[in-house]
Short mmCIF file of C-alpha atoms in Angstrom, two decimals:
data_model
loop_
_atom_site.label_atom_id
_atom_site.label_comp_id
_atom_site.label_asym_id
_atom_site.label_seq_id
_atom_site.Cartn_x
_atom_site.Cartn_y
_atom_site.Cartn_z
CA MET A 1 44.96 45.61 -49.48
CA THR A 2 43.43 42.18 -48.90
CA VAL A 3 43.79 39.15 -51.17
CA VAL A 4 40.84 36.76 -50.82
CA LEU A 5 41.66 33.14 -51.74
CA PRO A 6 38.71 30.69 -51.78
CA MET A 7 39.67 27.01 -51.54
CA TRP A 8 37.96 23.67 -52.00
CA ASN A 9 40.03 20.48 -52.31
CA GLY A 10 42.77 22.49 -54.00
CA GLU A 11 45.89 20.93 -52.48
CA ARG A 12 47.34 20.11 -55.91
CA PHE A 13 47.72 23.74 -56.97
CA LEU A 14 47.30 25.77 -53.79
CA GLY A 15 51.00 26.08 -52.99
CA GLU A 16 51.67 27.76 -56.35
CA ALA A 17 48.81 30.18 -55.81
CA LEU A 18 50.10 31.15 -52.37
CA GLU A 19 53.68 31.48 -53.61
CA SER A 20 52.52 33.81 -56.38
CA ILE A 21 50.99 36.07 -53.73
CA GLY A 22 54.12 35.83 -51.62
CA ARG A 23 56.30 36.95 -54.56
CA GLN A 24 54.44 40.23 -55.01
CA ARG A 25 56.57 43.35 -55.29
CA TRP A 26 53.80 45.28 -53.49
CA ARG A 27 54.07 44.01 -49.93
CA ALA A 28 51.34 45.87 -48.00
CA PHE A 29 48.65 43.21 -48.07
CA GLU A 30 46.96 40.53 -46.01
CA ILE A 31 45.78 37.13 -47.25
CA VAL A 32 42.38 35.79 -46.23
CA ALA A 33 42.11 32.13 -47.28
CA VAL A 34 38.62 30.67 -46.99
CA ASP A 35 38.38 26.89 -46.84
CA ASP A 36 35.02 25.85 -48.26
CA GLY A 37 34.66 22.49 -46.53
CA SER A 38 37.69 20.80 -48.10
CA THR A 39 38.28 17.11 -47.42
CA ASP A 40 41.95 17.25 -48.46
CA ALA A 41 44.92 19.15 -47.00
CA SER A 42 43.97 22.57 -48.40
CA ALA A 43 43.29 24.15 -45.01
CA GLU A 44 46.52 22.79 -43.55
CA ILE A 45 48.57 24.07 -46.51
CA ALA A 46 47.05 27.55 -46.33
CA GLY A 47 47.19 27.70 -42.55
CA ALA A 48 50.91 26.94 -42.58
CA TYR A 49 51.70 29.72 -45.05
CA PRO A 50 53.13 32.85 -43.37
CA GLY A 51 50.65 35.64 -42.81
CA VAL A 52 47.52 33.78 -43.88
CA ASN A 53 44.28 34.41 -42.00
CA LEU A 54 42.53 31.04 -42.41
CA VAL A 55 38.73 31.05 -42.32
CA ARG A 56 36.75 27.81 -42.45
CA GLN A 57 33.16 27.24 -43.50
CA PRO A 58 30.97 24.24 -44.39
CA ARG A 59 30.80 23.57 -48.14
CA ALA A 60 28.78 26.43 -49.66
CA GLY A 61 30.46 27.18 -53.01
CA VAL A 62 33.06 29.58 -54.33
CA ALA A 63 30.77 32.62 -54.34
CA ALA A 64 29.99 32.11 -50.65
CA ALA A 65 33.70 31.62 -49.91
CA ARG A 66 34.59 34.89 -51.67
CA ASN A 67 31.87 36.69 -49.72
CA ARG A 68 33.15 35.24 -46.45
CA GLY A 69 36.65 36.39 -47.35
CA VAL A 70 35.46 39.94 -48.03
CA ASP A 71 33.64 39.92 -44.69
CA ALA A 72 36.93 39.07 -42.96
CA ALA A 73 39.01 41.55 -44.97
CA HIS A 74 40.56 44.68 -43.45
CA GLY A 75 41.90 46.24 -46.66
CA GLU A 76 40.54 49.28 -48.46
CA LEU A 77 41.28 47.42 -51.70
CA ILE A 78 40.13 43.81 -52.25
CA ALA A 79 41.78 41.39 -54.70
CA PHE A 80 40.87 37.78 -55.45
CA LEU A 81 42.78 34.70 -56.57
CA ASP A 82 41.45 31.22 -57.33
CA GLN A 83 43.33 28.27 -55.86
CA ASP A 84 44.51 26.98 -59.26
CA ASP A 85 45.75 30.26 -60.76
CA ARG A 86 48.84 32.46 -60.26
CA TYR A 87 49.54 36.16 -60.02
CA THR A 88 52.46 37.66 -61.92
CA PRO A 89 54.94 39.33 -59.50
CA ASP A 90 53.82 42.85 -60.46
CA LYS A 91 50.09 42.19 -60.18
CA LEU A 92 49.25 44.10 -57.02
CA GLU A 93 51.86 46.79 -57.66
CA ARG A 94 50.42 47.67 -61.06
CA GLN A 95 46.85 47.78 -59.86
CA VAL A 96 47.54 49.71 -56.66
CA GLY A 97 49.34 52.20 -58.89
CA ALA A 98 46.22 52.55 -61.03
CA PHE A 99 44.10 53.37 -57.98
CA ARG A 100 46.64 55.88 -56.74
CA ALA A 101 46.70 57.56 -60.16
CA ASP A 102 42.89 57.86 -60.24
CA PRO A 103 41.21 58.37 -56.85
CA ALA A 104 37.79 57.97 -58.52
CA LEU A 105 38.61 54.48 -59.84
CA GLU A 106 36.45 51.75 -58.28
CA LEU A 107 37.25 48.55 -60.22
CA CYS A 108 40.47 47.54 -61.94
CA PHE A 109 40.88 44.51 -64.20
CA ALA A 110 43.87 43.33 -66.22
CA HIS A 111 44.71 40.80 -68.93
CA GLN A 112 45.24 37.09 -68.39
CA ARG A 113 47.26 34.36 -70.08
CA LEU A 114 45.89 30.80 -70.18
CA PHE A 115 48.10 27.70 -69.96
CA LEU A 116 47.43 23.96 -70.06
CA ASP A 117 48.31 21.75 -67.10
CA GLY A 118 48.19 17.97 -67.52
CA LEU A 119 46.29 18.14 -70.81
CA SER A 120 47.58 17.28 -74.29
CA ALA A 121 44.95 19.48 -75.95
CA PRO A 122 42.61 22.23 -74.76
CA PRO A 123 39.19 21.07 -73.55
CA SER A 124 36.12 21.82 -75.65
CA TRP A 125 35.05 24.81 -73.55
CA VAL A 126 38.28 26.68 -74.34
CA ARG A 127 37.53 28.71 -77.46
CA PRO A 128 39.89 28.78 -80.46
CA GLY A 129 42.55 31.45 -79.97
CA TRP A 130 42.30 31.64 -76.18
CA LEU A 131 45.72 30.00 -75.77
CA ASP A 132 47.39 32.09 -78.47
CA GLY A 133 48.02 35.21 -76.42
CA PRO A 134 46.73 37.56 -73.72
CA LEU A 135 42.99 37.89 -73.15
CA PRO A 136 40.99 40.54 -71.30
CA GLY A 137 40.49 39.18 -67.79
CA LEU A 138 37.03 40.23 -66.64
CA LEU A 139 37.09 37.71 -63.81
CA PRO A 140 37.91 37.70 -60.10
CA GLY A 141 41.56 36.71 -60.57
CA THR A 142 42.41 40.07 -62.12
CA LEU A 143 39.89 42.15 -60.19
CA VAL A 144 40.87 44.70 -57.57
CA VAL A 145 37.92 46.64 -56.13
CA ARG A 146 37.57 49.37 -53.54
CA ARG A 147 35.84 47.99 -50.48
CA ARG A 148 33.22 50.72 -50.53
CA ALA A 149 32.39 49.88 -54.15
CA PHE A 150 32.07 46.16 -53.36
CA ASP A 151 29.75 46.94 -50.46
CA ALA A 152 27.64 49.21 -52.68
CA VAL A 153 27.25 46.54 -55.36
CA GLY A 154 26.66 43.77 -52.84
CA PRO A 155 28.01 40.23 -52.44
CA PHE A 156 28.54 37.61 -55.12
CA ALA A 157 25.33 35.71 -55.92
CA GLU A 158 25.68 32.47 -54.00
CA GLY A 159 22.97 30.78 -56.08
CA GLU A 160 25.07 31.25 -59.25
CA PRO A 161 28.30 29.31 -58.52
CA ILE A 162 29.72 29.52 -62.06
CA ALA A 163 28.50 32.91 -63.27
CA SER A 164 28.52 34.76 -59.95
CA ASP A 165 31.43 36.92 -61.12
CA SER A 166 29.66 37.95 -64.34
CA ASP A 167 26.46 38.65 -62.41
CA TRP A 168 28.43 40.82 -59.97
CA LEU A 169 30.04 42.83 -62.79
CA MET A 170 26.67 43.38 -64.45
CA ARG A 171 25.32 44.73 -61.16
CA ALA A 172 28.38 46.92 -60.74
CA ARG A 173 27.97 48.37 -64.21
CA SER A 174 24.30 49.06 -63.53
CA ARG A 175 25.56 51.45 -60.84
CA GLY A 176 27.85 53.21 -63.30
CA VAL A 177 31.07 52.29 -61.51
CA ARG A 178 34.33 53.70 -62.78
CA GLU A 179 36.39 50.78 -64.08
CA LEU A 180 39.69 50.25 -65.86
CA LEU A 181 41.11 47.32 -67.86
CA LEU A 182 44.91 47.39 -67.77
CA PRO A 183 46.78 46.09 -70.85
CA ASP A 184 49.23 44.18 -68.64
CA VAL A 185 49.06 40.39 -68.23
CA LEU A 186 48.77 40.05 -64.45
CA LEU A 187 47.15 36.61 -64.11
CA GLU A 188 48.24 33.16 -65.27
CA ARG A 189 45.09 31.05 -65.53
CA ARG A 190 45.50 27.30 -65.37
CA ILE A 191 43.41 25.07 -67.65
CA HIS A 192 43.18 21.56 -66.24
CA ALA A 193 40.83 18.60 -66.06
CA THR A 194 38.58 19.94 -63.29
CA ASN A 195 38.02 23.65 -63.99
CA GLN A 196 34.58 24.77 -62.89
CA SER A 197 34.15 26.40 -66.32
CA ALA A 198 34.03 22.92 -67.86
CA ASN A 199 30.38 22.70 -66.79
CA VAL A 200 29.34 24.62 -69.88
CA ALA A 201 25.61 23.89 -69.80
CA ALA A 202 25.18 25.04 -66.20
CA GLY A 203 27.34 28.09 -66.84
CA HIS A 204 25.27 29.12 -69.85
CA LEU A 205 22.05 28.83 -67.85
CA GLU A 206 23.47 30.98 -65.07
CA LEU A 207 24.73 33.58 -67.55
CA LEU A 208 21.32 33.66 -69.21
CA ARG A 209 19.62 34.33 -65.89
CA ALA A 210 22.18 37.02 -65.05
CA ALA A 211 21.75 38.64 -68.48
CA ARG A 212 17.97 38.71 -68.08
CA ARG A 213 18.32 40.45 -64.73
CA ALA A 214 20.79 42.88 -66.27
CA ALA A 215 18.40 43.61 -69.16
CA LYS A 216 15.71 44.57 -66.68
CA ARG A 217 18.17 47.04 -65.17
CA GLY A 218 19.30 48.27 -68.59
CA THR A 219 22.82 47.00 -67.89
CA PRO A 220 25.51 46.12 -70.47
CA SER A 221 26.39 42.42 -70.16
CA ALA A 222 29.82 41.38 -68.85
CA GLY A 223 32.09 39.94 -71.51
CA GLY A 224 35.37 38.09 -71.47
CA ALA A 225 36.34 34.62 -70.34
CA SER A 226 34.57 33.77 -67.11
CA ALA A 227 36.25 31.94 -64.29
#
């Protein structure tokens, strides 16, 4: 099992993300942290955390950082965590259990819970009801994927920095992958002033392009709240 953690100027939240990995009840994992050209102390924070394999690259975007992390991974299963989010302590344990129970399973998602950090009210891009309870988490923070399935689908689209995860899932579904959405809340997703999802117009354009490509393949579109 490998956890891939992309970072860019994330020193404010990075320690919590790393601690949430460190508190996992499932212990057989490595952490590959990819610093995407940070100008703050992100690389130093990650590099000082026990067991982290720190990879550095010039600024290329989160999709490129995730791809670089997968390239450096040794695990048969690949998980992802964004620098501003947190795993619940049972996250990896529950999902490894799902793969052990179903050897044909290729992708496993879970539910997420959103919380506000430093905001008195949710930003406009957060839809009504999103903060009221668990949501399906069709996004990298809940995803665990078999390495062979990731390689078959291909890397995240580096030209789609906001919707690269949705584009990847659409491509995966076009291959008929076996996937599972667990009912458990396994990710705590932080809503703050600088979430990438706040760039709604750019995100919609990327999703539209991804949906058009999916339509040409005859692929169901990826739903849920995108990272």
